[in-house]
Amino acid sequence: MTTQAPDTAARSTRIGLMQGAGAYLLWGLLPLYFMPLRGVDAGEVVANRVVWSLALLFAIVAVTRRGARLWLALTTPATLRLLAASAAMISINWLVYIWAVQHHHVLEASLGYFLNPLVNVVLGVVVLHEKLTRPQLAAVVLAGAGVLVLASQAAAGLWISLVLALSFGLYGLIRKVAPVESVEGLTTETLILTPVALGYMAWLASHGGLALAGGDTLVTVLLLIAGIVTAIPLLLFAAGARRLPYSVIGLLQYLAPTIQFGLAITLFGEVVTTAHLICFALIWSGLGVFVVGSLRARKV
């Protein structure tokens, strides 16, 4: 009996680690899914993600009997306003990310997600009035210096990195303060976006530009599974986050942009300039300071 609780906790941690790593691994490999869709309008790809995700999420809500909690979120004006804002942020994030992959800017996309944890720190200070620790301040300064180096070289794709980092940072901030669980929140966001998604798809169809009905079997299949591709890593992440310490989740989040960086410079053949190298070196140094500082603070 004395060893049962530790064994159970260790097993839960192992499962959580597999779930969390699985989520970030799938997010890191997403460019491989979007690249074959490079001939499809990015807005249509987002629209398909929304529509087919809603079908899957409704099934999850029904199976897990979350209907009452979903209805509460939909009928609470304050919660609905927050989720409308978070829906806008995640749709911007998806749209820019997909466009970036389609136009061979995976390198800039990975930079955006490397910046995201440091953007979260800044948003915490500015919006939530949190206090910066010395390691956090050093990390933000190093990341800011990296962005300035890249900007000074007139990097055409820097806007992609900044929009991705800011939109996802704002999304996370809104979801942090919104009084709703993950499944109900994601379902509500998707419901809010669905009329826009269906309207855009109808407009494309009326102009003969809807790829879903274009006759390319591979494209059609990829668009039809967009909901699964979207929802599975989100559900794995939500399950893993419940089992793992926040510091471990913080470390795992660097897995996805690292994979994207590797894909960009190998499989996709994107060019790494000197400015890119300096920028990434400064940001990685900042992330190193940030992680070490976080781990030390956890031990205090």
Coordinates of C-alpha atoms in Angstrom, one line a residue:
M1 CA 0.0 0.0 0.0
T2 CA 2.8 2.4 0.7
T3 CA 4.2 2.3 -2.8
Q4 CA 0.9 2.4 -4.7
A5 CA 0.5 6.2 -4.6
P6 CA 4.0 6.9 -5.8
D7 CA 3.6 4.3 -8.6
T8 CA 0.3 5.8 -9.6
A9 CA 1.8 9.3 -9.7
A10 CA 4.8 8.1 -11.7
R11 CA 2.5 6.4 -14.2
S12 CA 0.3 9.5 -14.5
T13 CA 3.4 11.6 -15.2
R14 CA 4.7 9.2 -17.8
I15 CA 1.3 9.2 -19.6
G16 CA 1.2 13.0 -19.3
L17 CA 4.7 13.3 -20.8
M18 CA 3.7 11.1 -23.7
Q19 CA 0.6 13.1 -24.3
G20 CA 2.3 16.5 -24.0
A21 CA 5.3 15.4 -26.2
G22 CA 2.8 13.9 -28.7
A23 CA 0.9 17.2 -29.0
Y24 CA 4.0 19.3 -29.6
L25 CA 5.5 16.7 -32.0
L26 CA 2.3 16.8 -34.1
W27 CA 2.3 20.7 -34.0
G28 CA 6.0 20.6 -35.1
L29 CA 5.1 18.3 -38.1
L30 CA 2.2 20.4 -39.2
P31 CA 4.1 22.0 -42.1
L32 CA 4.2 18.5 -43.7
Y33 CA 0.4 18.5 -43.7
F34 CA 0.0 22.1 -45.0
M35 CA 2.7 21.9 -47.7
P36 CA 0.6 19.7 -50.1
L37 CA -2.1 22.3 -49.7
R38 CA 0.1 25.2 -50.9
G39 CA -2.2 25.6 -54.0
V40 CA -5.3 26.1 -51.8
D41 CA -6.4 29.5 -50.6
A42 CA -5.2 29.8 -47.0
G43 CA -8.6 31.1 -45.9
E44 CA -10.2 28.0 -47.2
V45 CA -7.8 25.8 -45.3
V46 CA -8.7 27.7 -42.1
A47 CA -12.4 27.5 -42.9
N48 CA -12.1 23.7 -43.3
R49 CA -10.3 23.5 -40.0
V50 CA -13.1 25.3 -38.3
V51 CA -16.0 23.4 -39.9
W52 CA -14.7 19.9 -39.5
S53 CA -13.3 20.7 -36.0
L54 CA -16.8 21.7 -35.0
A55 CA -18.3 18.3 -36.1
L56 CA -15.6 16.5 -34.1
L57 CA -16.0 18.7 -31.0
F58 CA -19.8 18.3 -31.0
A59 CA -19.2 14.5 -30.9
I60 CA -16.8 14.9 -28.0
V61 CA -19.2 17.1 -26.1
A62 CA -22.0 14.6 -26.6
V63 CA -19.9 11.6 -25.6
T64 CA -18.5 13.3 -22.5
R65 CA -21.9 14.9 -21.6
R66 CA -20.6 18.4 -21.5
G67 CA -23.7 19.9 -23.1
A68 CA -24.8 21.8 -20.0
R69 CA -21.4 23.4 -19.5
L70 CA -21.2 24.3 -23.2
W71 CA -24.7 26.0 -23.0
L72 CA -23.5 27.9 -19.9
A73 CA -20.5 29.3 -21.9
L74 CA -22.8 30.2 -24.8
T75 CA -25.3 32.0 -22.6
T76 CA -22.9 34.0 -20.4
P77 CA -22.3 37.3 -22.2
A78 CA -19.0 38.1 -20.5
T79 CA -17.6 34.6 -21.3
L80 CA -18.9 34.9 -24.9
R81 CA -17.2 38.2 -25.4
L82 CA -13.9 36.8 -24.2
L83 CA -14.2 33.7 -26.4
A84 CA -15.1 35.9 -29.4
A85 CA -11.8 37.7 -28.9
S86 CA -9.8 34.5 -28.5
A87 CA -11.5 33.1 -31.6
A88 CA -10.3 36.1 -33.6
M89 CA -6.8 35.7 -32.3
I90 CA -6.6 32.0 -33.1
S91 CA -8.0 32.5 -36.6
I92 CA -5.4 35.2 -37.3
N93 CA -2.7 32.8 -36.0
W94 CA -3.9 29.9 -38.1
L95 CA -4.3 32.1 -41.3
V96 CA -0.8 33.6 -41.0
Y97 CA 0.8 30.3 -40.1
I98 CA -0.8 28.4 -43.0
W99 CA 0.1 31.2 -45.5
A100 CA 3.7 31.2 -44.2
V101 CA 4.1 27.4 -44.7
Q102 CA 2.5 27.7 -48.2
H103 CA 4.9 30.5 -49.2
H104 CA 8.1 28.9 -47.8
H105 CA 8.4 30.9 -44.6
V106 CA 8.5 28.0 -42.1
L107 CA 11.7 29.5 -40.7
E108 CA 9.9 32.7 -39.7
A109 CA 7.0 30.7 -38.4
S110 CA 9.3 28.7 -36.1
L111 CA 10.9 32.0 -34.9
G112 CA 7.4 33.2 -34.0
Y113 CA 6.8 30.3 -31.7
F114 CA 10.2 30.5 -30.2
L115 CA 9.3 34.1 -29.3
N116 CA 5.9 33.2 -27.9
P117 CA 7.0 32.3 -24.3
L118 CA 8.8 35.6 -24.0
V119 CA 5.8 37.5 -25.4
N120 CA 3.7 35.8 -22.7
V121 CA 6.0 37.2 -20.1
V122 CA 5.7 40.7 -21.5
L123 CA 1.9 40.4 -21.7
G124 CA 1.8 39.2 -18.1
V125 CA 3.7 42.3 -17.0
V126 CA 1.7 44.8 -19.1
V127 CA -1.8 43.3 -18.7
L128 CA -1.8 41.2 -15.5
H129 CA 0.7 43.5 -13.7
E130 CA 3.0 40.6 -12.9
K131 CA 6.6 41.4 -11.8
L132 CA 9.5 40.4 -13.9
T133 CA 12.3 38.4 -12.3
R134 CA 15.8 39.1 -13.3
P135 CA 16.1 36.0 -15.6
Q136 CA 12.8 36.9 -17.3
L137 CA 14.0 40.5 -17.9
A138 CA 17.3 39.2 -19.3
A139 CA 15.5 36.8 -21.5
V140 CA 13.1 39.5 -22.9
V141 CA 16.1 41.8 -23.5
L142 CA 18.0 39.1 -25.4
A143 CA 15.0 38.2 -27.5
G144 CA 14.3 41.9 -28.2
A145 CA 17.9 42.3 -29.4
G146 CA 17.5 39.3 -31.7
V147 CA 14.4 40.8 -33.3
L148 CA 16.1 44.1 -33.8
V149 CA 19.0 42.4 -35.5
L150 CA 16.7 40.7 -37.9
A151 CA 14.7 43.9 -38.5
S152 CA 17.8 45.9 -39.2
Q153 CA 18.5 43.5 -42.1
A154 CA 15.0 44.3 -43.6
A155 CA 13.9 40.7 -43.1
A156 CA 10.8 40.5 -45.3
G157 CA 9.3 37.7 -43.1
L158 CA 9.7 39.3 -39.7
W159 CA 6.1 40.4 -39.7
I160 CA 5.1 36.7 -39.8
S161 CA 7.1 35.9 -36.6
L162 CA 5.7 38.9 -34.8
V163 CA 2.1 38.3 -35.8
L164 CA 2.3 34.6 -34.8
A165 CA 3.9 35.4 -31.4
L166 CA 1.5 38.2 -30.6
S167 CA -1.7 36.5 -31.7
F168 CA -0.9 33.3 -29.9
G169 CA 0.2 35.2 -26.8
L170 CA -3.0 37.2 -26.8
Y171 CA -5.0 34.0 -27.4
G172 CA -3.4 32.3 -24.4
L173 CA -3.9 35.4 -22.2
I174 CA -7.6 35.6 -23.1
R175 CA -8.1 31.9 -22.4
K176 CA -6.3 32.2 -19.1
V177 CA -8.8 34.8 -17.8
A178 CA -11.9 33.3 -19.5
P179 CA -13.9 31.2 -16.9
V180 CA -14.4 28.1 -19.1
E181 CA -12.8 24.7 -19.5
S182 CA -10.8 23.7 -22.6
V183 CA -13.3 21.6 -24.5
E184 CA -16.2 24.0 -23.9
G185 CA -14.0 27.0 -24.7
L186 CA -12.7 25.5 -28.0
T187 CA -16.2 24.4 -29.0
T188 CA -17.6 27.9 -28.4
E189 CA -14.7 29.5 -30.3
T190 CA -15.3 27.2 -33.2
L191 CA -19.1 27.9 -33.2
I192 CA -18.4 31.6 -33.3
L193 CA -16.1 31.1 -36.3
T194 CA -18.2 28.6 -38.2
P195 CA -20.7 31.2 -39.9
V196 CA -17.7 33.1 -41.2
A197 CA -16.0 29.9 -42.4
L198 CA -19.2 28.6 -44.1
G199 CA -19.8 32.1 -45.7
Y200 CA -16.2 32.2 -47.1
M201 CA -16.5 28.7 -48.5
A202 CA -19.8 29.6 -50.1
W203 CA -18.2 32.7 -51.6
L204 CA -15.3 30.7 -53.0
A205 CA -17.8 28.1 -54.4
S206 CA -19.8 30.8 -56.2
H207 CA -16.6 32.0 -57.8
G208 CA -15.4 28.6 -58.8
G209 CA -12.5 28.7 -56.4
L210 CA -13.5 26.0 -53.8
A211 CA -10.7 23.5 -53.7
L212 CA -12.8 21.0 -51.6
A213 CA -14.9 20.4 -54.7
G214 CA -12.1 20.9 -57.2
G215 CA -11.6 17.2 -58.2
D216 CA -8.1 16.7 -56.6
T217 CA -8.6 13.7 -54.4
L218 CA -5.5 14.3 -52.2
V219 CA -6.5 17.9 -51.5
T220 CA -10.1 16.9 -50.7
V221 CA -9.0 14.2 -48.3
L222 CA -6.5 16.5 -46.6
L223 CA -9.2 19.2 -46.2
L224 CA -11.8 16.7 -44.8
I225 CA -9.4 15.5 -42.1
A226 CA -8.5 19.1 -41.1
G227 CA -10.7 18.8 -38.0
I228 CA -8.9 15.7 -36.8
V229 CA -5.5 17.3 -37.5
T230 CA -6.6 20.4 -35.5
A231 CA -8.3 18.7 -32.6
I232 CA -6.0 15.7 -31.8
P233 CA -3.0 17.8 -30.6
L234 CA -5.2 20.2 -28.7
L235 CA -6.8 17.3 -26.9
L236 CA -3.5 15.6 -26.2
F237 CA -2.1 18.9 -24.9
A238 CA -5.2 19.4 -22.6
A239 CA -4.8 15.9 -21.2
G240 CA -1.1 16.2 -20.7
A241 CA -1.3 19.6 -19.1
R242 CA -3.5 18.1 -16.3
R243 CA -0.9 15.5 -15.4
L244 CA 2.4 17.5 -15.8
P245 CA 4.0 20.4 -13.8
Y246 CA 3.8 23.7 -15.6
S247 CA 7.6 23.8 -15.8
V248 CA 7.6 20.6 -17.8
I249 CA 5.0 21.9 -20.2
G250 CA 7.1 25.0 -20.6
L251 CA 10.1 22.9 -21.7
L252 CA 8.0 20.8 -24.1
Q253 CA 6.7 23.8 -25.9
Y254 CA 10.1 24.3 -27.6
L255 CA 9.8 20.9 -29.3
A256 CA 7.4 22.2 -32.0
P257 CA 9.4 25.2 -33.2
T258 CA 12.6 23.2 -33.1
I259 CA 11.1 20.6 -35.4
Q260 CA 9.8 23.4 -37.7
F261 CA 13.2 25.0 -37.8
G262 CA 14.8 21.6 -38.7
L263 CA 12.2 21.1 -41.5
A264 CA 12.7 24.6 -42.8
I265 CA 16.5 24.3 -43.3
T266 CA 16.5 20.7 -44.5
L267 CA 13.4 19.3 -46.2
F268 CA 12.1 22.7 -47.4
G269 CA 15.5 24.2 -48.3
E270 CA 14.9 27.6 -46.8
V271 CA 18.0 29.9 -46.6
V272 CA 19.4 30.8 -43.2
T273 CA 21.1 34.2 -43.3
T274 CA 23.6 35.6 -40.9
A275 CA 20.9 37.8 -39.4
H276 CA 18.7 34.7 -38.9
L277 CA 21.6 33.0 -37.1
I278 CA 22.3 35.9 -34.8
C279 CA 18.6 36.4 -34.1
F280 CA 18.0 32.7 -33.3
A281 CA 21.2 32.6 -31.2
L282 CA 20.0 35.6 -29.1
I283 CA 16.5 34.2 -28.7
W284 CA 17.8 30.7 -27.8
S285 CA 20.1 32.3 -25.2
G286 CA 17.1 34.2 -23.8
L287 CA 15.1 31.0 -23.7
G288 CA 17.9 29.3 -21.9
V289 CA 18.1 32.0 -19.3
F290 CA 14.3 31.9 -19.0
V291 CA 14.1 28.1 -18.5
V292 CA 17.0 28.0 -16.0
G293 CA 15.5 30.8 -14.0
S294 CA 12.0 29.1 -14.0
L295 CA 13.5 25.8 -12.8
R296 CA 15.5 27.5 -10.0
A297 CA 12.4 29.5 -8.9
R298 CA 10.4 26.2 -8.7
K299 CA 13.0 24.7 -6.4
V300 CA 12.9 27.6 -4.0

